[in-house]
PDB file of C-alpha atoms and ligand atoms in Angstrom:
ATOM      1  CA  UNK A  23      26.032  -4.111  -1.562  1.00  0.00           C
ATOM      2  CA  UNK A  24      24.909  -2.788   1.598  1.00  0.00           C
ATOM      3  CA  UNK A  25      20.834  -2.994   2.162  1.00  0.00           C
ATOM      4  CA  UNK A  26      20.964   1.058   1.149  1.00  0.00           C
ATOM      5  CA  UNK A  27      21.709   0.970  -2.235  1.00  0.00           C
ATOM      6  CA  UNK A  28      19.092  -1.893  -2.956  1.00  0.00           C
ATOM      7  CA  UNK A  29      16.748  -0.285  -6.013  1.00  0.00           C
ATOM      8  CA  UNK A  30      13.497  -0.592  -5.701  1.00  0.00           C
ATOM      9  CA  UNK A  31      11.382  -2.439  -8.806  1.00  0.00           C
ATOM     10  CA  UNK A  32      11.288   0.001 -11.368  1.00  0.00           C
ATOM     11  CA  UNK A  33       7.501   0.500 -13.452  1.00  0.00           C
ATOM     12  CA  UNK A  34       9.635  -1.394 -16.928  1.00  0.00           C
ATOM     13  CA  UNK A  35      10.070  -4.359 -13.569  1.00  0.00           C
ATOM     14  CA  UNK A  36       6.900  -4.012 -13.085  1.00  0.00           C
ATOM     15  CA  UNK A  37       5.192  -3.962 -16.339  1.00  0.00           C
ATOM     16  CA  UNK A  38       8.022  -6.639 -17.116  1.00  0.00           C
ATOM     17  CA  UNK A  39       6.289  -8.772 -14.139  1.00  0.00           C
ATOM     18  CA  UNK A  40       2.295  -8.577 -15.966  1.00  0.00           C
ATOM     19  CA  UNK A  41       3.434  -9.175 -19.263  1.00  0.00           C
ATOM     20  CA  UNK A  42       4.717 -12.485 -17.438  1.00  0.00           C
ATOM     21  CA  UNK A  43       0.885 -12.649 -15.922  1.00  0.00           C
ATOM     22  CA  UNK A  44       0.980 -15.322 -12.899  1.00  0.00           C
ATOM     23  CA  UNK A  45       0.663 -12.314 -10.537  1.00  0.00           C
ATOM     24  CA  UNK A  46       1.178 -14.221  -7.192  1.00  0.00           C
ATOM     25  CA  UNK A  47       0.187 -11.182  -5.178  1.00  0.00           C
ATOM     26  CA  UNK A  48      -3.135 -10.416  -6.756  1.00  0.00           C
ATOM     27  CA  UNK A  49      -5.712 -12.488  -4.039  1.00  0.00           C
ATOM     28  CA  UNK A  50      -9.110 -10.970  -3.072  1.00  0.00           C
ATOM     29  CA  UNK A  51      -7.973  -8.788  -0.080  1.00  0.00           C
ATOM     30  CA  UNK A  52      -8.174 -10.066   3.152  1.00  0.00           C
ATOM     31  CA  UNK A  53     -11.658  -9.160   5.050  1.00  0.00           C
ATOM     32  CA  UNK A  54      -9.799  -6.741   7.452  1.00  0.00           C
ATOM     33  CA  UNK A  55      -9.393  -5.052   5.337  1.00  0.00           C
ATOM     34  CA  UNK A  56     -13.265  -3.835   4.225  1.00  0.00           C
ATOM     35  CA  UNK A  57     -14.095  -4.213   7.926  1.00  0.00           C
ATOM     36  CA  UNK A  58     -11.508  -1.711   9.241  1.00  0.00           C
ATOM     37  CA  UNK A  59     -12.103   0.707   6.801  1.00  0.00           C
ATOM     38  CA  UNK A  60     -15.570   0.478   7.401  1.00  0.00           C
ATOM     39  CA  UNK A  61     -14.753   1.363  11.340  1.00  0.00           C
ATOM     40  CA  UNK A  62     -12.955   4.709  10.366  1.00  0.00           C
ATOM     41  CA  UNK A  63     -14.357   5.720   6.820  1.00  0.00           C
ATOM     42  CA  UNK A  64     -17.674   4.367   6.554  1.00  0.00           C
ATOM     43  CA  UNK A  65     -19.126   4.902   2.678  1.00  0.00           C
ATOM     44  CA  UNK A  66     -19.143   7.072   0.814  1.00  0.00           C
ATOM     45  CA  UNK A  67     -16.010   8.581   0.997  1.00  0.00           C
ATOM     46  CA  UNK A  68     -13.513   8.790  -1.666  1.00  0.00           C
ATOM     47  CA  UNK A  69     -10.440   5.824  -1.273  1.00  0.00           C
ATOM     48  CA  UNK A  70      -7.218   6.399  -2.697  1.00  0.00           C
ATOM     49  CA  UNK A  71      -5.273   3.131  -3.425  1.00  0.00           C
ATOM     50  CA  UNK A  72      -1.750   3.559  -4.309  1.00  0.00           C
ATOM     51  CA  UNK A  73      -0.228   1.170  -6.087  1.00  0.00           C
ATOM     52  CA  UNK A  74      -3.008  -0.291  -7.087  1.00  0.00           C
ATOM     53  CA  UNK A  75      -2.540  -3.207  -9.198  1.00  0.00           C
ATOM     54  CA  UNK A  76      -4.903  -4.490 -11.135  1.00  0.00           C
ATOM     55  CA  UNK A  77      -7.385  -3.296  -8.980  1.00  0.00           C
ATOM     56  CA  UNK A  78      -8.588  -5.933  -7.572  1.00  0.00           C
ATOM     57  CA  UNK A  79      -8.318  -4.316  -4.257  1.00  0.00           C
ATOM     58  CA  UNK A  80     -10.204  -1.274  -5.561  1.00  0.00           C
ATOM     59  CA  UNK A  81     -12.827  -2.830  -7.042  1.00  0.00           C
ATOM     60  CA  UNK A  82     -13.745  -5.051  -3.897  1.00  0.00           C
ATOM     61  CA  UNK A  83     -14.146  -1.408  -1.602  1.00  0.00           C
ATOM     62  CA  UNK A  84     -15.666   0.585  -4.980  1.00  0.00           C
ATOM     63  CA  UNK A  85     -19.130  -2.672  -4.341  1.00  0.00           C
ATOM     64  CA  UNK A  86     -18.875  -0.933  -0.919  1.00  0.00           C
ATOM     65  CA  UNK A  87     -20.314   2.384  -1.941  1.00  0.00           C
ATOM     66  CA  UNK A  88     -16.696   3.406  -1.981  1.00  0.00           C
ATOM     67  CA  UNK A  89     -15.108   5.524  -4.545  1.00  0.00           C
ATOM     68  CA  UNK A  90     -11.625   4.465  -5.729  1.00  0.00           C
ATOM     69  CA  UNK A  91      -8.450   6.305  -7.304  1.00  0.00           C
ATOM     70  CA  UNK A  92      -6.266   3.653  -7.819  1.00  0.00           C
ATOM     71  CA  UNK A  93      -3.088   4.651  -9.537  1.00  0.00           C
ATOM     72  CA  UNK A  94       0.020   2.624 -10.920  1.00  0.00           C
ATOM     73  CA  UNK A  95       3.407   2.987 -12.032  1.00  0.00           C
ATOM     74  CA  UNK A  96       2.825   0.145 -13.607  1.00  0.00           C
ATOM     75  CA  UNK A  97       0.559   0.759 -17.554  1.00  0.00           C
ATOM     76  CA  UNK A  98       0.426  -2.793 -18.428  1.00  0.00           C
ATOM     77  CA  UNK A  99      -1.496  -3.413 -14.057  1.00  0.00           C
ATOM     78  CA  UNK A 100      -3.364   0.113 -14.952  1.00  0.00           C
ATOM     79  CA  UNK A 101      -4.930  -1.148 -18.680  1.00  0.00           C
ATOM     80  CA  UNK A 102      -5.506  -4.925 -17.022  1.00  0.00           C
ATOM     81  CA  UNK A 103      -7.589  -2.766 -14.090  1.00  0.00           C
ATOM     82  CA  UNK A 104      -9.299  -0.617 -16.636  1.00  0.00           C
ATOM     83  CA  UNK A 105     -10.183  -3.805 -18.937  1.00  0.00           C
ATOM     84  CA  UNK A 106     -11.941  -5.908 -15.972  1.00  0.00           C
ATOM     85  CA  UNK A 107     -14.811  -2.899 -14.450  1.00  0.00           C
ATOM     86  CA  UNK A 108     -14.603  -0.179 -12.859  1.00  0.00           C
ATOM     87  CA  UNK A 109     -17.533  -1.209 -11.069  1.00  0.00           C
ATOM     88  CA  UNK A 110     -19.940   1.296 -12.513  1.00  0.00           C
ATOM     89  CA  UNK A 111     -17.362   4.207 -12.570  1.00  0.00           C
ATOM     90  CA  UNK A 112     -16.959   4.188  -8.873  1.00  0.00           C
ATOM     91  CA  UNK A 113     -12.841   2.785  -9.433  1.00  0.00           C
ATOM     92  CA  UNK A 114     -10.698   5.812 -11.545  1.00  0.00           C
ATOM     93  CA  UNK A 115      -7.049   3.986 -12.631  1.00  0.00           C
ATOM     94  CA  UNK A 116      -4.239   6.344 -13.605  1.00  0.00           C
ATOM     95  CA  UNK A 117      -0.703   5.711 -14.631  1.00  0.00           C
ATOM     96  CA  UNK A 118       1.243   7.663 -12.351  1.00  0.00           C
ATOM     97  CA  UNK A 119       4.308   7.158 -10.217  1.00  0.00           C
ATOM     98  CA  UNK A 120       3.052   8.249  -6.265  1.00  0.00           C
ATOM     99  CA  UNK A 121       6.729   9.214  -5.423  1.00  0.00           C
ATOM    100  CA  UNK A 122       7.089  11.765  -8.144  1.00  0.00           C
ATOM    101  CA  UNK A 123       3.502  12.816  -8.983  1.00  0.00           C
ATOM    102  CA  UNK A 124       1.954  12.827  -5.555  1.00  0.00           C
ATOM    103  CA  UNK A 125       0.837  15.827  -6.844  1.00  0.00           C
ATOM    104  CA  UNK A 126      -1.805  14.512  -9.369  1.00  0.00           C
ATOM    105  CA  UNK A 127      -3.488  12.462  -6.844  1.00  0.00           C
ATOM    106  CA  UNK A 128      -7.161  14.045  -5.905  1.00  0.00           C
ATOM    107  CA  UNK A 129      -7.742  14.317  -2.131  1.00  0.00           C
ATOM    108  CA  UNK A 130      -8.876  10.942  -0.375  1.00  0.00           C
ATOM    109  CA  UNK A 131     -10.368  10.164   2.774  1.00  0.00           C
ATOM    110  CA  UNK A 132      -8.712   7.559   3.280  1.00  0.00           C
ATOM    111  CA  UNK A 133      -5.245   6.459   1.829  1.00  0.00           C
ATOM    112  CA  UNK A 134      -4.708   2.852   1.334  1.00  0.00           C
ATOM    113  CA  UNK A 135      -1.159   0.735   0.413  1.00  0.00           C
ATOM    114  CA  UNK A 136      -1.596  -3.337  -0.186  1.00  0.00           C
ATOM    115  CA  UNK A 137       2.130  -4.493  -0.878  1.00  0.00           C
ATOM    116  CA  UNK A 138       3.595  -1.158  -1.699  1.00  0.00           C
ATOM    117  CA  UNK A 139       5.696  -0.201   1.102  1.00  0.00           C
ATOM    118  CA  UNK A 140       6.642  -3.930   1.412  1.00  0.00           C
ATOM    119  CA  UNK A 141       8.619  -3.380  -2.166  1.00  0.00           C
ATOM    120  CA  UNK A 142      11.060  -0.969  -0.654  1.00  0.00           C
ATOM    121  CA  UNK A 143      13.558  -2.733  -0.731  1.00  0.00           C
ATOM    122  CA  UNK A 144      16.037  -0.479   2.596  1.00  0.00           C
ATOM    123  CA  UNK A 145      14.911   1.229   5.292  1.00  0.00           C
ATOM    124  CA  UNK A 146      15.832   5.171   3.490  1.00  0.00           C
ATOM    125  CA  UNK A 147      13.526   3.850   0.361  1.00  0.00           C
ATOM    126  CA  UNK A 148      10.840   2.800   3.430  1.00  0.00           C
ATOM    127  CA  UNK A 149      11.383   6.234   5.076  1.00  0.00           C
ATOM    128  CA  UNK A 150      10.837   7.800   1.335  1.00  0.00           C
ATOM    129  CA  UNK A 151       7.706   6.115   0.884  1.00  0.00           C
ATOM    130  CA  UNK A 152       6.407   6.936   4.023  1.00  0.00           C
ATOM    131  CA  UNK A 153       7.194  10.756   3.552  1.00  0.00           C
ATOM    132  CA  UNK A 154       5.270  10.723   0.580  1.00  0.00           C
ATOM    133  CA  UNK A 155       2.324   8.939   2.235  1.00  0.00           C
ATOM    134  CA  UNK A 156       2.295  12.431   4.683  1.00  0.00           C
ATOM    135  CA  UNK A 157       2.408  15.069   2.573  1.00  0.00           C
ATOM    136  CA  UNK A 158      -0.280  12.737   0.589  1.00  0.00           C
ATOM    137  CA  UNK A 159      -2.562  12.898   3.936  1.00  0.00           C
ATOM    138  CA  UNK A 160      -3.968  15.502   5.409  1.00  0.00           C
ATOM    139  CA  UNK A 161      -3.369  15.912   9.517  1.00  0.00           C
ATOM    140  CA  UNK A 162      -6.461  13.609  10.838  1.00  0.00           C
ATOM    141  CA  UNK A 163      -6.245  11.567   7.736  1.00  0.00           C
ATOM    142  CA  UNK A 164      -5.788   7.392   7.972  1.00  0.00           C
ATOM    143  CA  UNK A 165      -3.350   5.056   6.476  1.00  0.00           C
ATOM    144  CA  UNK A 166      -3.948   2.020   6.043  1.00  0.00           C
ATOM    145  CA  UNK A 167      -1.102  -0.565   5.174  1.00  0.00           C
ATOM    146  CA  UNK A 168      -0.920  -4.137   5.030  1.00  0.00           C
ATOM    147  CA  UNK A 169       2.250  -5.340   4.612  1.00  0.00           C
ATOM    148  CA  UNK A 170       4.858  -8.653   5.421  1.00  0.00           C
ATOM    149  CA  UNK A 171       5.488  -8.785   8.764  1.00  0.00           C
ATOM    150  CA  UNK A 172       9.018  -9.778  10.736  1.00  0.00           C
ATOM    151  CA  UNK A 173       9.386 -11.465  13.715  1.00  0.00           C
ATOM    152  CA  UNK A 174      11.754  -9.538  17.099  1.00  0.00           C
ATOM    153  CA  UNK A 175      13.380 -12.480  17.516  1.00  0.00           C
ATOM    154  CA  UNK A 176      14.454 -12.731  13.184  1.00  0.00           C
ATOM    155  CA  UNK A 177      14.406  -8.874  12.430  1.00  0.00           C
ATOM    156  CA  UNK A 178      13.690  -7.494  10.212  1.00  0.00           C
ATOM    157  CA  UNK A 179      14.717  -8.256   6.103  1.00  0.00           C
ATOM    158  CA  UNK A 180      15.085  -5.889   2.927  1.00  0.00           C
ATOM    159  CA  UNK A 181      14.812  -7.540  -0.731  1.00  0.00           C
ATOM    160  CA  UNK A 182      14.341  -6.338  -4.554  1.00  0.00           C
ATOM    161  CA  UNK A 183      12.141  -9.123  -6.068  1.00  0.00           C
ATOM    162  CA  UNK A 184      10.505 -10.168  -2.913  1.00  0.00           C
ATOM    163  CA  UNK A 185       8.642  -8.970   0.360  1.00  0.00           C
ATOM    164  CA  UNK A 186      11.039  -7.087   2.512  1.00  0.00           C
ATOM    165  CA  UNK A 187       9.340  -8.138   5.737  1.00  0.00           C
ATOM    166  CA  UNK A 188       9.572  -5.883   9.055  1.00  0.00           C
ATOM    167  CA  UNK A 189       9.729  -5.868  13.024  1.00  0.00           C
ATOM    168  CA  UNK A 190       6.408  -4.404  14.889  1.00  0.00           C
ATOM    169  CA  UNK A 191       9.729  -2.341  16.321  1.00  0.00           C
ATOM    170  CA  UNK A 192      10.940  -1.275  12.495  1.00  0.00           C
ATOM    171  CA  UNK A 193       7.752  -0.404  11.575  1.00  0.00           C
ATOM    172  CA  UNK A 194       6.923   2.013  14.290  1.00  0.00           C
ATOM    173  CA  UNK A 195      10.088   4.183  13.724  1.00  0.00           C
ATOM    174  CA  UNK A 196       9.622   4.442  10.490  1.00  0.00           C
ATOM    175  CA  UNK A 197       6.203   5.575  10.686  1.00  0.00           C
ATOM    176  CA  UNK A 198       6.339   7.512  14.458  1.00  0.00           C
ATOM    177  CA  UNK A 199       7.161  10.610  12.982  1.00  0.00           C
ATOM    178  CA  UNK A 200       4.166  11.527  10.943  1.00  0.00           C
ATOM    179  CA  UNK A 201       1.368   8.893  12.090  1.00  0.00           C
ATOM    180  CA  UNK A 202      -0.609   7.622  15.386  1.00  0.00           C
ATOM    181  CA  UNK A 203      -0.741   3.960  15.369  1.00  0.00           C
ATOM    182  CA  UNK A 204      -4.284   3.380  15.897  1.00  0.00           C
ATOM    183  CA  UNK A 205      -4.114  -0.556  15.444  1.00  0.00           C
ATOM    184  CA  UNK A 206      -2.096  -3.417  14.415  1.00  0.00           C
ATOM    185  CA  UNK A 207      -3.237  -7.406  13.468  1.00  0.00           C
ATOM    186  CA  UNK A 208      -1.371  -9.750  13.029  1.00  0.00           C
ATOM    187  CA  UNK A 209      -2.675 -11.617   9.446  1.00  0.00           C
ATOM    188  CA  UNK A 210      -1.966 -13.984   6.602  1.00  0.00           C
ATOM    189  CA  UNK A 211      -1.149 -11.755   3.678  1.00  0.00           C
ATOM    190  CA  UNK A 212      -2.659 -13.570   1.382  1.00  0.00           C
ATOM    191  CA  UNK A 213      -4.343 -17.859   1.112  1.00  0.00           C
ATOM    192  CA  UNK A 214      -1.564 -19.211  -1.779  1.00  0.00           C
ATOM    193  CA  UNK A 215       0.359 -21.937   0.199  1.00  0.00           C
ATOM    194  CA  UNK A 216       4.587 -21.460   0.342  1.00  0.00           C
ATOM    195  CA  UNK A 217       3.391 -17.903  -2.267  1.00  0.00           C
ATOM    196  CA  UNK A 218       1.568 -15.939  -0.122  1.00  0.00           C
ATOM    197  CA  UNK A 219       0.045 -16.852   3.417  1.00  0.00           C
ATOM    198  CA  UNK A 220       3.311 -14.742   5.057  1.00  0.00           C
ATOM    199  CA  UNK A 221       2.466 -13.421   7.692  1.00  0.00           C
ATOM    200  CA  UNK A 222       1.536  -9.931   7.557  1.00  0.00           C
ATOM    201  CA  UNK A 223       0.176  -6.860   9.585  1.00  0.00           C
ATOM    202  CA  UNK A 224      -2.465  -4.951   8.632  1.00  0.00           C
ATOM    203  CA  UNK A 225      -2.653  -1.247  10.262  1.00  0.00           C
ATOM    204  CA  UNK A 226      -4.371   1.473  10.870  1.00  0.00           C
ATOM    205  CA  UNK A 227      -2.510   5.209  10.346  1.00  0.00           C
ATOM    206  CA  UNK A 228      -3.848   8.671  11.411  1.00  0.00           C
ATOM    207  CA  UNK A 229      -1.769  11.170  10.707  1.00  0.00           C
ATOM    208  CA  UNK A 230      -0.325  13.883  13.152  1.00  0.00           C
ATOM    209  CA  UNK A 231      -0.721  17.336  12.850  1.00  0.00           C
ATOM    210  CA  UNK A 232       2.763  17.750  12.911  1.00  0.00           C
ATOM    211  CA  UNK A 233       4.300  21.373  11.316  1.00  0.00           C
ATOM    212  CA  UNK A 234       7.969  19.651  11.428  1.00  0.00           C
ATOM    213  CA  UNK A 235       6.067  16.904   8.323  1.00  0.00           C
ATOM    214  CA  UNK A 236       4.786  19.817   6.758  1.00  0.00           C
ATOM    215  CA  UNK A 237       6.745  22.276   5.642  1.00  0.00           C
TER     216      UNK A 237
HETATM  217  C1  LIG B 323       3.232  -6.191  -4.830  1.00  0.00           C
HETATM  218  S1  LIG B 323       2.119  -5.103  -6.230  1.00  0.00           S
HETATM  219  C2  LIG B 323       0.688  -4.514  -4.973  1.00  0.00           C
HETATM  220  C3  LIG B 323      -0.259  -4.866  -5.659  1.00  0.00           C
HETATM  221  C4  LIG B 323      -1.788  -4.252  -5.344  1.00  0.00           C
HETATM  222  N1  LIG B 323      -2.085  -3.126  -4.612  1.00  0.00           N
HETATM  223  C5  LIG B 323      -2.487  -5.944  -5.075  1.00  0.00           C
HETATM  224  O1  LIG B 323      -2.293  -5.949  -3.508  1.00  0.00           O
HETATM  225  O2  LIG B 323      -2.335  -7.242  -5.524  1.00  0.00           O
HETATM  226  C6  LIG B 323       2.952  -3.667  -5.725  1.00  0.00           C
HETATM  227  C7  LIG B 323       2.454  -3.000  -6.707  1.00  0.00           C
HETATM  228  O3  LIG B 323       2.993  -1.382  -6.714  1.00  0.00           O
HETATM  229  C8  LIG B 323       3.350  -0.470  -7.541  1.00  0.00           C
HETATM  230  N2  LIG B 323       4.352   0.404  -7.882  1.00  0.00           N
HETATM  231  C9  LIG B 323       5.444   0.619  -6.625  1.00  0.00           C
HETATM  232  N3  LIG B 323       6.150   1.639  -6.612  1.00  0.00           N
HETATM  233  C10 LIG B 323       5.480   2.590  -7.484  1.00  0.00           C
HETATM  234  C11 LIG B 323       5.563   3.813  -7.761  1.00  0.00           C
HETATM  235  N4  LIG B 323       6.031   4.523  -6.644  1.00  0.00           N
HETATM  236  N5  LIG B 323       4.141   4.347  -8.261  1.00  0.00           N
HETATM  237  C12 LIG B 323       3.097   3.515  -8.290  1.00  0.00           C
HETATM  238  N6  LIG B 323       2.833   2.069  -8.286  1.00  0.00           N
HETATM  239  C13 LIG B 323       3.859   1.977  -7.465  1.00  0.00           C
HETATM  240  C14 LIG B 323       3.986  -1.711  -8.622  1.00  0.00           C
HETATM  241  O4  LIG B 323       3.490  -1.548  -9.760  1.00  0.00           O
HETATM  242  C15 LIG B 323       3.287  -2.915  -8.054  1.00  0.00           C
HETATM  243  O5  LIG B 323       1.825  -3.043  -9.108  1.00  0.00           O
END
């Protein structure tokens, strides 16, 4: 199959993954996340965590004084997120596919995607994700992204059951119609040797005021 025919994991497949346990991707976020969010949007503010999983990132930000709305298409993940803690109600969790139900999301000052764009297994499905984030973000609003990166030499790569990796050039091409890339730093995605300590980027993007994207 060509890259364009690869379809992202479904809600049922994510449910199955969460049911199996061993959520390798579920680690506390890198310190750069809170650092950058605080710089661009100090608390209190409402943050939107797209594809929040079991809520680890949401909780870490609620503790710093944010209200965080986390959504995930996996009901299993959302049940686990609610059960773990809502930090005195500062985290709200909803089972929801943000691609089809973006109208149900609250207005937020800042949008986070940690490890979600990189679950999209083709340029087309990644462009679809970026278009949704562009619809969710009003002009001037910030999107903070964490995802696996690829060097220009190896090139971008696309997977269904594993993170897709984007070069800086391809990431820029993907977002440039709707966002200004304010910063992009090289980080490691996580800390588990051989599993999540992969080269990644944390990027801060500002929604452009672009009529072409707003229609
Ligand atoms: C690799 S996990 C990352 C979870 C979390 N952000 C973290 O850092 O641990 C990707 C998550 O995105 C969710 N996801 C992917 N596409 C989604 C969609 N269209 N709507 C809602 N959630 C989605 C999956 O269900 C999964 O929980």
